[in-house]
């Protein structure tokens, strides 16, 4: 069990990325009750946006200098695509039966994937993402790598900014009002279209940060990376209580930890050898989801801070 | 309003589907022209041309393309123009099977080179056998493809008379790797990981058996899924197992990330694998993490062969993005075997294609006996190559360097 602290850390780093993507699912669902299945691809385009900025910079630019610019580039790409999707694919369908925007989301997800596959140079196979030349650091028995460092710094900062934004800013409070009752909110003079667009934009912004985390951790971005990451993040959002922004982060962390623990220890349990190991990690993550939903159908943080009553 | 929503929805879906459809055909840039008099014979290619394994897959496509260009230029078969029809299987058995059906349905196809993956080959063999269409894989190494599921119990049985390969099998490759690991490399404790695919799991199993037989100890095993990116938990497990070698059965897509994450976690043991990892992409992605890693690959290093100089020059001149290293040379030879068999068939039938041309080509390939650019080409009673040479390569200063070439000696 001497590997436990390291495995906990592994799970937290992985979970923080899931959590960042999950916020996009949760905010959009909380306000328009739409599961935006194209969100995984918005995350993916953020990664390619950041990579594009890096490739456009003069060769040999220090990544420490490039990183803020890459974050901005990734964020602009993701936000523009999310806003475009909202305006042209989802808004026209807002009064349509719920199934219609869901199918539009799946179509959009395939479309974005293939667009990057076909249009981005050499994106048919994974593209190498730059790596921070720093570390690793040893914290007791925990080994922290440069890619993880970015995640542990970025994820809490993002969460604090988001919490302050939702609680304190006018737009944030308008979001809460729209989530509770869009019609009344509109009567109170809130431009609900603007608020919905803002929810999409914030989700995309966080997805772009997550994509940079992903790129730095794994050293590559891939046109198909949005699918699995998006699915895990969606699971994290449901686990935490969909519609709840703190729940999304918590759900992400729980999911990441569950995967790390399952990979590391399930195969040590007598009789479970065949059901352990890396290839079963996702299975156990979903088993956990089912258990949570059986016992607590509204998710871990069930109070539904930003959900319609 | 409802109508408008439906309209938008259908446009969105149609758009998405069109883009998807374009994508799945995007890789099939077939060369050669259909103009001119005389016969046109198509050589099919099936390999992953996009996504996972595509760097190696494209090497197969371009290897065949160069062979076909050479045959057309040198008029190897008078009166016959060859062209290439390349289909992308995305390393997926189901897509491979669809491609096989499409190739069988095109009557101008008289032979197919591919696929890259043993698991994909499994799904295609029957389709080709039913249509008597010859298939030569430059890279499938799973023994069961030719010798049947009971090959290890010495109950070898040919599976499909239309299936051939120019790569030697994992039975030799895995044992050769174990011999090198426990011998010259001096490794005692191995952790064995595979990707559960036909190729990867087969190879890892053979390595595990041979390594134990050679006196080594397997201190742990695990499996991963293809497409996984996060191996941090697995890496921590390997690190604490005390292994001095990580053996991986699978492709470079996962192993390049495993080795990188392993070295970043501070565990400096080499990762060893099979020919599925022998690609420049592995080193590019893993960076310094790949240094010292080992692979076995089929045959002798193509760039050390005088016979392949011309091929390599052409490959580089064409500016193809994939690797020729792994299978490009074998693909060239596989295509050449088909071209020669077509030539034989045509000349025996006074310059025309007989009605049972596909049958004749299968017979021609079975009887192949010539010096290819990557070694001698001929096939045994199972459809396996008679060229059993293998090479161990190691990453040295960001390049694959051959460290041992030979045939496995038990």
XYZ file of C-alpha atoms in Angstrom:
719
model
C 0.000 0.000 0.000
C 3.028 2.312 -0.064
C 1.853 3.498 -3.462
C -1.424 4.845 -2.086
C -0.439 8.547 -1.841
C 0.839 8.471 -5.415
C -2.310 6.735 -6.651
C -4.484 9.288 -4.853
C -2.517 12.056 -6.524
C -2.849 10.349 -9.932
C -6.594 10.167 -9.428
C -6.853 13.806 -8.404
C -4.877 15.047 -11.414
C -6.999 12.988 -13.763
C -10.209 13.954 -11.967
C -9.443 17.666 -12.061
C -9.367 17.525 -15.862
C -12.675 15.647 -15.929
C -14.115 18.242 -13.552
C -13.076 21.173 -15.732
C -14.839 19.676 -18.748
C -17.842 18.656 -16.663
C -18.563 22.296 -15.776
C -19.548 22.920 -19.395
C -22.085 20.098 -19.308
C -23.474 21.174 -15.988
C -23.907 24.886 -16.740
C -25.615 24.321 -20.057
C -27.859 21.645 -18.588
C -28.654 23.785 -15.563
C -29.888 26.638 -17.720
C -31.415 25.111 -20.867
C -31.831 21.460 -19.829
C -29.769 20.415 -22.827
C -27.088 17.743 -22.695
C -24.586 19.212 -25.081
C -22.950 16.085 -26.418
C -20.757 18.222 -28.652
C -19.008 19.559 -25.563
C -16.290 16.893 -25.793
C -15.473 18.197 -29.266
C -15.467 21.783 -28.015
C -12.806 20.592 -25.569
C -10.908 18.970 -28.433
C -10.972 22.102 -30.616
C -9.627 24.047 -27.635
C -6.610 21.762 -27.646
C -6.075 22.327 -31.355
C -6.565 26.073 -30.918
C -3.803 26.132 -28.299
C -1.554 24.004 -30.498
C -2.124 26.357 -33.442
C -0.956 29.325 -31.375
C 2.153 27.415 -30.321
C 2.956 26.474 -33.910
C 2.432 30.067 -35.037
C 4.912 31.431 -32.488
C 8.562 31.695 -33.527
C 10.368 28.375 -33.150
C 12.033 27.981 -29.771
C 9.746 30.301 -27.816
C 9.787 29.273 -24.164
C 6.637 27.412 -23.235
C 6.340 29.534 -20.091
C 5.877 32.560 -22.356
C 3.784 30.702 -24.887
C 1.442 29.093 -22.390
C -0.702 32.173 -21.595
C -1.046 32.878 -25.314
C -1.936 29.248 -25.980
C -4.592 29.381 -23.288
C -6.056 32.482 -24.906
C -5.923 30.888 -28.359
C -7.550 27.695 -27.128
C -10.208 29.639 -25.249
C -11.048 31.819 -28.257
C -11.410 28.748 -30.477
C -13.592 26.858 -28.029
C -15.748 29.843 -27.128
C -16.349 30.802 -30.766
C -17.332 27.253 -31.665
C -19.588 26.931 -28.615
C -21.270 30.259 -29.353
C -21.690 29.291 -33.004
C -23.189 25.970 -32.006
C -25.558 27.671 -29.587
C -26.630 30.312 -32.080
C -27.005 28.153 -35.192
C -27.674 24.615 -33.980
C -29.396 24.878 -30.606
C -31.222 28.229 -30.482
C -33.409 27.473 -33.534
C -34.384 24.225 -31.817
C -35.052 25.670 -28.389
C -38.806 25.237 -28.652
C -38.558 21.915 -30.479
C -39.074 18.619 -28.649
C -36.112 17.773 -26.412
C -34.885 15.008 -28.632
C -34.171 17.405 -31.531
C -31.376 19.455 -29.924
C -29.903 16.236 -28.527
C -29.640 14.759 -32.004
C -28.276 18.066 -33.299
C -25.608 17.842 -30.586
C -24.574 14.364 -31.669
C -24.464 15.481 -35.300
C -22.399 18.493 -34.358
C -20.023 16.306 -32.394
C -19.374 14.057 -35.400
C -19.126 17.081 -37.676
C -16.529 18.838 -35.526
C -14.475 15.679 -35.201
C -14.400 15.094 -38.925
C -13.781 18.766 -39.657
C -10.618 18.725 -37.545
C -9.649 15.340 -38.992
C -9.957 16.616 -42.544
C -9.023 20.270 -42.288
C -6.303 20.528 -39.653
C -2.904 19.669 -41.138
C -1.723 16.188 -40.174
C -4.531 15.763 -37.646
C -5.316 12.292 -39.011
C -3.019 10.976 -36.279
C -2.237 12.520 -32.875
C -0.310 15.806 -33.011
C 2.559 16.339 -30.598
C 1.774 18.971 -27.953
C 4.680 20.895 -26.365
C 5.885 19.899 -22.919
C 6.933 22.051 -19.974
C 10.626 21.533 -19.286
C 10.490 21.549 -15.514
C 10.399 19.249 -12.549
C 9.583 16.575 -11.652
C 9.149 17.370 -7.987
C 8.985 14.939 -5.096
C 6.568 15.722 -2.313
C 7.130 12.994 0.227
C 6.376 9.823 -1.675
C 4.382 11.715 -4.314
C 6.031 12.407 -7.617
C 4.615 15.456 -9.387
C 5.280 16.127 -13.061
C 5.261 19.413 -14.890
C 2.074 18.593 -16.798
C 0.284 17.791 -13.545
C 1.552 21.000 -11.975
C -0.420 23.035 -14.489
C -3.545 21.037 -13.671
C -3.266 21.490 -9.902
C -2.730 25.220 -10.306
C -5.329 25.821 -13.024
C -8.238 23.761 -11.678
C -8.677 25.469 -8.271
C -8.133 28.932 -9.788
C -10.821 28.232 -12.377
C -13.207 27.011 -9.698
C -12.713 30.049 -7.469
C -13.168 32.457 -10.374
C -16.323 30.633 -11.417
C -17.772 30.589 -7.902
C -17.120 34.318 -7.445
C -18.544 35.029 -10.889
C -21.754 33.092 -10.328
C -22.320 34.457 -6.802
C -21.240 38.077 -7.192
C -21.493 39.310 -10.761
C -24.682 40.591 -12.348
C -24.403 38.059 -15.159
C -23.837 35.281 -12.645
C -26.913 36.183 -10.679
C -28.889 36.531 -13.887
C -27.736 33.000 -14.719
C -29.079 31.675 -11.441
C -32.350 33.463 -12.075
C -32.609 32.056 -15.606
C -31.863 28.583 -14.312
C -34.667 28.866 -11.773
C -37.271 30.174 -14.177
C -36.388 31.469 -17.623
C -39.803 33.025 -18.331
C -39.971 35.046 -15.128
C -36.327 36.008 -15.533
C -37.150 37.410 -18.944
C -40.056 39.382 -17.501
C -37.619 40.879 -14.987
C -35.638 42.281 -17.871
C -32.979 39.597 -18.178
C -31.888 38.916 -21.741
C -32.091 35.126 -21.541
C -30.482 34.619 -24.935
C -27.431 36.470 -23.706
C -27.369 34.450 -20.491
C -27.605 31.147 -22.311
C -24.814 32.216 -24.636
C -22.764 33.153 -21.566
C -23.275 29.668 -20.085
C -22.029 28.093 -23.321
C -19.061 30.468 -23.414
C -18.001 29.771 -19.818
C -18.286 26.025 -20.328
C -16.143 26.308 -23.459
C -13.586 28.441 -21.638
C -13.117 25.766 -18.992
C -13.011 23.049 -21.625
C -10.150 24.933 -23.298
C -8.232 25.081 -19.993
C -8.868 21.348 -19.593
C -7.600 20.747 -23.133
C -4.329 22.517 -22.315
C -4.046 20.379 -19.146
C -4.639 17.319 -21.289
C -2.070 18.367 -23.886
C 0.586 19.079 -21.273
C -0.086 15.818 -19.412
C -0.149 13.453 -22.368
C 1.997 15.359 -24.839
C -0.437 15.044 -27.717
C -3.801 16.188 -28.960
C -5.953 14.055 -31.159
C -9.087 14.742 -33.212
C -10.878 11.909 -31.441
C -9.869 12.860 -27.892
C -13.163 14.620 -27.222
C -15.276 11.517 -27.233
C -13.868 9.620 -24.297
C -12.995 12.725 -22.276
C -16.462 14.134 -22.936
C -18.131 10.913 -21.883
C -16.160 10.801 -18.632
C -16.892 14.468 -17.960
C -20.580 13.938 -18.616
C -20.462 11.043 -16.157
C -18.706 13.306 -13.658
C -21.425 15.945 -14.090
C -24.181 13.392 -13.457
C -22.263 11.897 -10.547
C -21.905 15.275 -8.902
C -25.508 16.262 -9.584
C -26.023 17.696 -13.048
C -26.730 21.408 -12.945
C -24.512 21.948 -9.925
C -21.147 23.529 -10.717
C -19.461 22.372 -7.489
C -20.931 18.951 -8.076
C -19.243 18.820 -11.492
C -15.830 19.375 -9.957
C -16.523 16.934 -7.118
C -17.879 14.350 -9.546
C -14.744 14.713 -11.674
C -12.453 14.185 -8.712
C -14.426 11.180 -7.455
C -14.390 9.635 -10.910
C -10.647 10.198 -11.346
C -9.948 8.684 -7.929
C -12.198 5.718 -8.654
C -10.318 4.999 -11.864
C -6.921 5.233 -10.219
C -7.960 3.040 -7.285
C -9.566 0.464 -9.571
C -6.466 0.227 -11.754
C -4.175 -0.090 -8.779
C -5.943 -2.265 -6.249
C -8.953 -4.187 -7.588
C -6.777 -6.931 -9.050
C -5.171 -7.467 -5.608
C -8.513 -8.456 -4.082
C -8.661 -12.283 -3.979
C -10.846 -13.626 -6.752
C -10.950 -10.307 -8.585
C -7.767 -10.731 -10.571
C -9.589 -10.956 -13.869
C -11.660 -7.854 -13.139
C -8.865 -5.478 -12.198
C -6.207 -3.531 -13.964
C -6.096 -0.617 -16.314
C -8.534 -1.916 -18.881
C -11.293 -2.188 -16.271
C -10.907 1.319 -14.875
C -13.839 2.754 -16.829
C -16.035 -0.188 -15.919
C -15.541 0.489 -12.215
C -16.109 4.194 -12.763
C -19.505 3.423 -14.263
C -20.313 0.884 -11.557
C -19.696 3.678 -9.081
C -21.974 5.986 -11.055
C -24.772 3.435 -11.003
C -24.374 2.898 -7.265
C -24.489 6.614 -6.557
C -27.532 7.069 -8.758
C -29.321 4.157 -7.084
C -28.778 5.584 -3.629
C -28.940 9.258 -4.478
C -30.630 9.816 -7.864
C -29.956 13.555 -7.864
C -26.189 13.018 -7.681
C -23.726 13.702 -4.879
C -24.517 17.383 -4.379
C -28.224 17.167 -4.807
C -29.300 20.603 -3.723
C -29.321 21.787 -7.331
C -27.869 25.253 -6.885
C -28.304 26.270 -10.489
C -31.144 24.064 -11.609
C -34.690 24.828 -12.544
C -37.128 24.078 -9.746
C -41.565 26.954 -36.081
C -41.640 23.211 -35.935
C -40.910 22.994 -39.632
C -38.037 25.382 -39.302
C -36.553 23.377 -36.439
C -36.843 20.191 -38.402
C -35.203 21.846 -41.366
C -32.278 23.042 -39.253
C -31.982 19.631 -37.663
C -31.941 17.789 -40.933
C -29.393 20.187 -42.363
C -27.192 19.726 -39.306
C -27.446 15.950 -39.480
C -26.955 15.759 -43.225
C -23.961 18.034 -42.894
C -22.455 15.932 -40.172
C -23.055 12.701 -42.022
C -21.617 14.083 -45.238
C -18.481 15.187 -43.460
C -18.214 11.778 -41.814
C -18.644 10.038 -45.109
C -15.992 12.222 -46.714
C -13.719 11.424 -43.808
C -13.980 7.708 -44.210
C -13.057 7.988 -47.832
C -10.536 10.767 -47.374
C -7.617 8.385 -47.255
C -8.324 6.611 -50.474
C -6.230 8.603 -52.861
C -5.734 5.926 -55.426
C -2.985 6.435 -57.920
C -2.567 5.189 -61.440
C -4.796 6.087 -64.326
C -7.389 4.047 -66.069
C -6.647 5.504 -69.466
C -4.773 3.742 -72.196
C -5.538 0.566 -74.023
C -5.114 -2.889 -72.637
C -6.077 -4.193 -69.274
C -6.272 -2.371 -66.009
C -5.678 -4.441 -62.900
C -6.290 -2.987 -59.474
C -4.281 -3.886 -56.416
C -6.297 -3.232 -53.305
C -4.781 -1.873 -50.112
C -6.414 -2.080 -46.724
C -4.680 -0.409 -43.789
C -5.380 2.232 -41.163
C -4.862 5.446 -43.120
C -6.196 7.737 -40.426
C -6.322 7.739 -36.647
C -4.675 4.972 -34.660
C -1.697 3.247 -36.290
C -2.002 5.470 -39.363
C 1.692 6.350 -39.605
C 2.527 2.691 -40.195
C -0.617 2.141 -42.247
C 0.284 4.894 -44.688
C 3.702 3.266 -45.100
C 1.888 0.208 -46.476
C -0.178 2.262 -48.911
C 2.847 4.096 -50.264
C 4.969 0.953 -50.415
C 2.361 -0.589 -52.713
C 2.048 2.636 -54.697
C 5.785 2.629 -55.451
C 5.672 -1.042 -56.512
C 2.776 -0.295 -58.847
C 4.454 2.802 -60.281
C 7.591 0.754 -60.905
C 5.617 -2.036 -62.601
C 3.843 0.456 -64.858
C 7.036 2.300 -65.729
C 9.048 -0.856 -66.423
C 6.091 -2.512 -68.208
C 6.630 -5.557 -65.986
C 3.445 -7.069 -67.363
C 3.070 -6.023 -71.023
C -0.385 -4.732 -71.821
C -1.460 -4.409 -68.207
C -1.691 -1.143 -66.299
C -1.833 -1.466 -62.546
C -3.520 0.907 -60.181
C -3.963 1.107 -56.441
C -7.228 1.231 -54.579
C -6.516 2.063 -50.960
C -9.201 1.759 -48.290
C -8.936 3.008 -44.727
C -9.851 0.448 -42.052
C -9.081 2.760 -39.098
C -7.607 -0.322 -37.375
C -11.191 -1.553 -36.844
C -12.079 -5.161 -37.711
C -15.638 -4.237 -38.747
C -14.463 -1.569 -41.181
C -11.827 -3.981 -42.484
C -14.522 -6.500 -43.271
C -16.587 -3.893 -45.117
C -13.498 -2.922 -47.098
C -12.836 -6.576 -47.931
C -16.365 -6.877 -49.280
C -15.900 -3.704 -51.335
C -12.611 -4.980 -52.778
C -14.125 -8.364 -53.608
C -16.973 -6.584 -55.384
C -14.614 -4.662 -57.662
C -13.848 -7.137 -60.410
C -10.692 -5.328 -61.467
C -9.087 -6.148 -58.084
C -6.888 -9.226 -58.435
C -4.983 -8.976 -55.175
C -4.949 -7.080 -51.908
C -2.069 -5.943 -49.740
C -2.908 -5.561 -46.059
C -4.167 -5.214 -43.468
C -1.810 -3.876 -40.818
C -3.491 -5.396 -37.759
C -3.884 -9.101 -37.053
C -7.300 -8.496 -35.498
C -8.480 -6.799 -38.682
C -7.065 -9.643 -40.786
C -9.173 -12.133 -38.848
C -12.331 -10.393 -39.971
C -11.252 -10.215 -43.619
C -9.802 -13.673 -44.291
C -13.095 -15.453 -44.864
C -14.403 -12.762 -47.205
C -11.351 -13.049 -49.429
C -11.301 -16.842 -49.268
C -14.891 -17.068 -50.475
C -14.070 -14.867 -53.452
C -10.710 -16.554 -54.166
C -9.023 -13.186 -53.911
C -5.426 -13.260 -52.748
C -4.486 -11.223 -49.693
C -0.901 -10.631 -48.642
C -0.282 -8.901 -45.357
C 3.080 -7.182 -44.965
C 2.711 -7.038 -41.210
C 0.296 -9.534 -39.573
C 2.298 -11.548 -37.095
C -0.284 -13.539 -35.142
C 0.531 -17.232 -35.717
C -3.122 -18.332 -35.670
C -3.878 -16.424 -38.892
C -2.023 -18.990 -40.960
C -1.547 -21.985 -38.695
C -4.863 -22.107 -36.868
C -5.817 -21.627 -33.228
C -3.955 -24.743 -32.041
C -0.592 -23.816 -33.557
C 1.069 -23.798 -30.136
C 0.080 -27.446 -29.539
C 1.814 -28.384 -32.771
C -1.530 -28.943 -34.448
C -0.941 -26.595 -37.344
C -3.615 -26.302 -39.982
C -3.781 -23.825 -42.814
C -6.722 -21.486 -42.296
C -7.343 -19.885 -45.681
C -5.693 -20.746 -48.988
C -5.925 -17.121 -50.158
C -4.088 -15.603 -47.179
C -0.331 -14.978 -47.237
C 2.078 -12.794 -45.324
C 5.557 -11.430 -45.821
C 6.106 -10.899 -42.074
C 7.246 -13.714 -39.823
C 5.095 -14.691 -36.835
C 4.961 -13.627 -33.201
C 5.848 -17.159 -32.109
C 9.326 -16.339 -33.310
C 9.182 -12.632 -32.533
C 8.088 -13.024 -28.896
C 10.639 -15.746 -28.253
C 13.373 -13.740 -29.969
C 12.507 -10.758 -27.744
C 12.602 -12.880 -24.573
C 15.955 -14.337 -25.591
C 17.392 -10.867 -26.075
C 15.867 -9.506 -22.862
C 17.178 -12.279 -20.627
C 20.443 -12.668 -22.546
C 22.305 -9.623 -23.916
C 20.090 -7.112 -22.080
C 20.470 -8.962 -18.769
C 16.909 -8.397 -17.530
C 15.562 -10.515 -14.675
C 12.117 -9.154 -13.783
C 9.573 -8.187 -16.396
C 6.192 -6.525 -16.043
C 3.998 -7.530 -18.984
C 1.202 -5.318 -20.332
C -0.922 -5.837 -23.430
C -3.795 -4.133 -25.237
C -6.055 -7.237 -25.377
C -6.015 -7.204 -29.185
C -5.266 -10.271 -31.297
C -1.745 -9.062 -31.998
C -0.844 -7.505 -28.659
C -2.223 -10.170 -26.335
C -0.779 -12.949 -28.489
C 2.668 -11.415 -28.536
C 2.672 -10.606 -24.813
C 1.625 -14.191 -23.989
C 4.429 -15.659 -26.095
C 6.962 -13.297 -24.539
C 5.783 -14.161 -21.046
C 6.145 -17.917 -21.636
C 9.525 -17.618 -23.299
C 10.905 -15.176 -20.732
C 9.956 -17.485 -17.863
C 11.468 -20.427 -19.727
C 14.677 -18.430 -20.236
C 14.970 -17.992 -16.460
C 13.317 -14.598 -16.060
C 10.547 -13.721 -13.652
C 7.263 -12.003 -14.530
C 6.525 -9.709 -11.573
C 3.177 -8.414 -12.781
C 0.763 -8.266 -15.681
C -1.901 -5.807 -16.725
C -4.028 -4.858 -19.706
C -4.948 -1.504 -21.230
C -7.583 -0.410 -23.715
C -6.641 0.943 -27.118
C -7.347 4.645 -27.149
C -6.507 5.142 -23.461
C -4.299 8.107 -22.663
C -3.920 8.120 -18.918
C -1.626 5.420 -17.605
C -0.553 7.126 -14.381
C -2.117 4.479 -12.121
C -0.600 1.645 -14.149
C 2.781 3.365 -14.147
C 2.742 3.688 -10.351
C 1.974 -0.031 -10.149
C 4.852 -0.925 -12.470
C 7.222 1.324 -10.562
C 6.423 -0.348 -7.242
C 6.715 -3.867 -8.704
C 10.488 -3.594 -8.967
C 10.507 -4.728 -12.601
C 13.648 -4.007 -14.603
C 11.859 -4.322 -17.957
C 8.378 -3.471 -19.140
C 7.214 -5.654 -22.007
C 4.295 -4.262 -23.979
C 2.223 -6.193 -26.524
C 0.456 -3.717 -28.779
C 0.902 -0.700 -30.990
C 2.821 2.548 -30.623
C -0.310 4.624 -29.962
C -0.486 3.485 -26.353
C 3.095 2.375 -25.719
C 4.581 5.766 -26.610
C 2.443 7.311 -23.860
C 3.174 4.518 -21.389
C 6.921 4.833 -21.800
C 6.733 8.609 -21.546
C 4.592 8.512 -18.411
C 6.772 5.782 -16.927
C 9.992 7.764 -17.386
C 8.319 10.962 -16.189
C 7.284 9.119 -13.028
C 10.963 8.461 -12.406
C 11.148 4.784 -13.370
C 13.991 4.413 -15.797
C 13.425 0.878 -17.064
C 13.237 0.217 -20.795
C 9.960 -0.624 -22.486
C 10.272 -3.482 -24.952
C 7.720 -4.348 -27.585
C 7.101 -5.850 -30.986
C 7.001 -4.548 -34.540
C 3.766 -2.636 -33.820
C 5.900 -0.105 -31.976
C 8.700 0.103 -34.510
C 7.853 3.490 -35.914
C 9.394 6.940 -35.926
C 6.148 8.263 -34.456
C 6.904 6.345 -31.266
C 10.096 8.330 -30.740
C 8.576 11.643 -31.832
C 5.767 11.432 -29.303
C 7.634 9.814 -26.423
C 10.602 12.188 -26.835
C 13.456 11.502 -24.438
C 11.218 8.950 -22.683
C 11.837 6.550 -25.558
C 15.616 6.522 -25.109
C 16.863 2.979 -24.523
C 13.528 1.344 -25.410
C 13.641 -1.852 -27.436
C 11.563 -3.449 -30.152
C 11.788 -6.541 -32.234
C 10.723 -6.284 -35.824
C 10.348 -8.676 -38.684
C 13.143 -9.032 -41.226
C 16.369 -7.132 -41.475
C 16.614 -3.315 -41.355
C 15.396 -2.156 -44.754
C 17.774 0.784 -44.845
C 20.746 -1.564 -44.527
C 19.819 -3.455 -47.690
C 21.319 -2.505 -51.034
C 18.227 -3.896 -52.736
C 16.044 -1.329 -50.966
C 18.157 1.765 -51.711
C 16.181 2.641 -54.820
C 12.897 2.120 -52.947
C 13.927 4.357 -50.058
C 15.099 7.058 -52.450
C 11.733 6.983 -54.246
C 9.847 6.983 -50.982
C 11.713 10.003 -49.702
C 11.494 11.822 -53.032
C 7.721 11.449 -53.050
C 7.561 13.146 -49.653
C 5.116 10.635 -48.210
C 4.282 11.400 -44.592
C 4.240 7.815 -43.254
C 7.097 5.514 -42.273
C 8.638 3.130 -44.770
C 10.805 1.544 -42.096
C 8.418 -0.970 -40.640
C 6.480 -2.435 -43.529
C 7.019 -0.235 -46.595
C 9.577 -2.652 -48.009
C 7.401 -5.675 -47.239
C 4.413 -3.986 -48.833
C 6.476 -3.367 -51.945
C 7.397 -7.045 -52.015
C 3.816 -8.162 -51.362
C 2.559 -6.015 -54.237
C 5.362 -7.314 -56.427
C 4.323 -10.909 -55.676
C 0.806 -10.065 -56.861
C 2.082 -8.221 -59.947
C 4.292 -11.172 -60.888
C 1.408 -13.608 -60.394
C -0.809 -11.443 -62.608
C 1.956 -11.398 -65.227
C 2.189 -15.173 -65.149
C -1.577 -15.543 -65.428
C -1.795 -13.157 -68.380
C 1.104 -14.691 -70.263
C -0.304 -18.202 -69.848
C -3.570 -17.013 -71.364
C -2.144 -15.309 -74.475
C -2.196 -11.780 -73.089
C -5.710 -11.789 -71.697
C -7.147 -12.316 -68.265
C -8.767 -15.735 -67.936
C -12.206 -16.131 -66.400
C -10.720 -17.563 -63.229
C -8.011 -14.912 -63.004
C -8.293 -14.598 -59.232
C -7.732 -18.344 -58.803
C -4.702 -18.220 -61.036
C -3.241 -15.304 -59.105
C -3.604 -17.213 -55.820
C -1.688 -20.102 -57.392
C 0.912 -17.706 -58.719
C 1.475 -16.143 -55.296
C 1.755 -19.572 -53.648
C 4.528 -20.379 -56.092
C 6.292 -17.014 -55.664
C 10.059 -17.317 -55.568
C 12.061 -14.163 -56.113
C 14.384 -11.765 -54.363
C 12.377 -8.832 -53.124
C 13.775 -5.588 -51.847
C 13.437 -6.700 -48.212
C 14.613 -10.270 -48.643
C 13.697 -13.464 -50.430
C 9.974 -13.874 -51.091
C 8.403 -17.317 -51.013
C 5.654 -18.916 -48.948
C 5.382 -22.230 -47.091
C 2.385 -24.574 -46.941
C 0.611 -22.290 -44.442
C 1.068 -19.091 -46.426
C 3.811 -17.898 -44.089
C 6.951 -16.344 -45.414
C 10.013 -18.549 -45.535
C 12.103 -15.539 -44.539
C 12.305 -15.880 -40.742
C 14.762 -13.143 -39.951
C 14.186 -10.793 -37.045
C 15.950 -7.737 -35.687
C 16.111 -6.081 -32.273
C 16.188 -2.298 -32.450
C 16.929 0.171 -29.671
C 16.302 3.910 -29.435
C 19.670 5.612 -29.403
C 19.844 9.428 -29.575
C 16.318 9.668 -30.942
C 16.761 7.047 -33.686
C 15.994 3.355 -33.986
C 19.314 1.527 -34.234
C 19.582 -2.177 -35.048
C 21.338 -3.985 -32.204
C 20.863 -7.629 -33.178
C 19.755 -9.405 -36.329
C 19.206 -13.112 -36.692
C 16.735 -15.965 -36.740
C 15.310 -17.331 -33.516
C 17.240 -20.302 -32.248
C 15.328 -22.179 -29.589
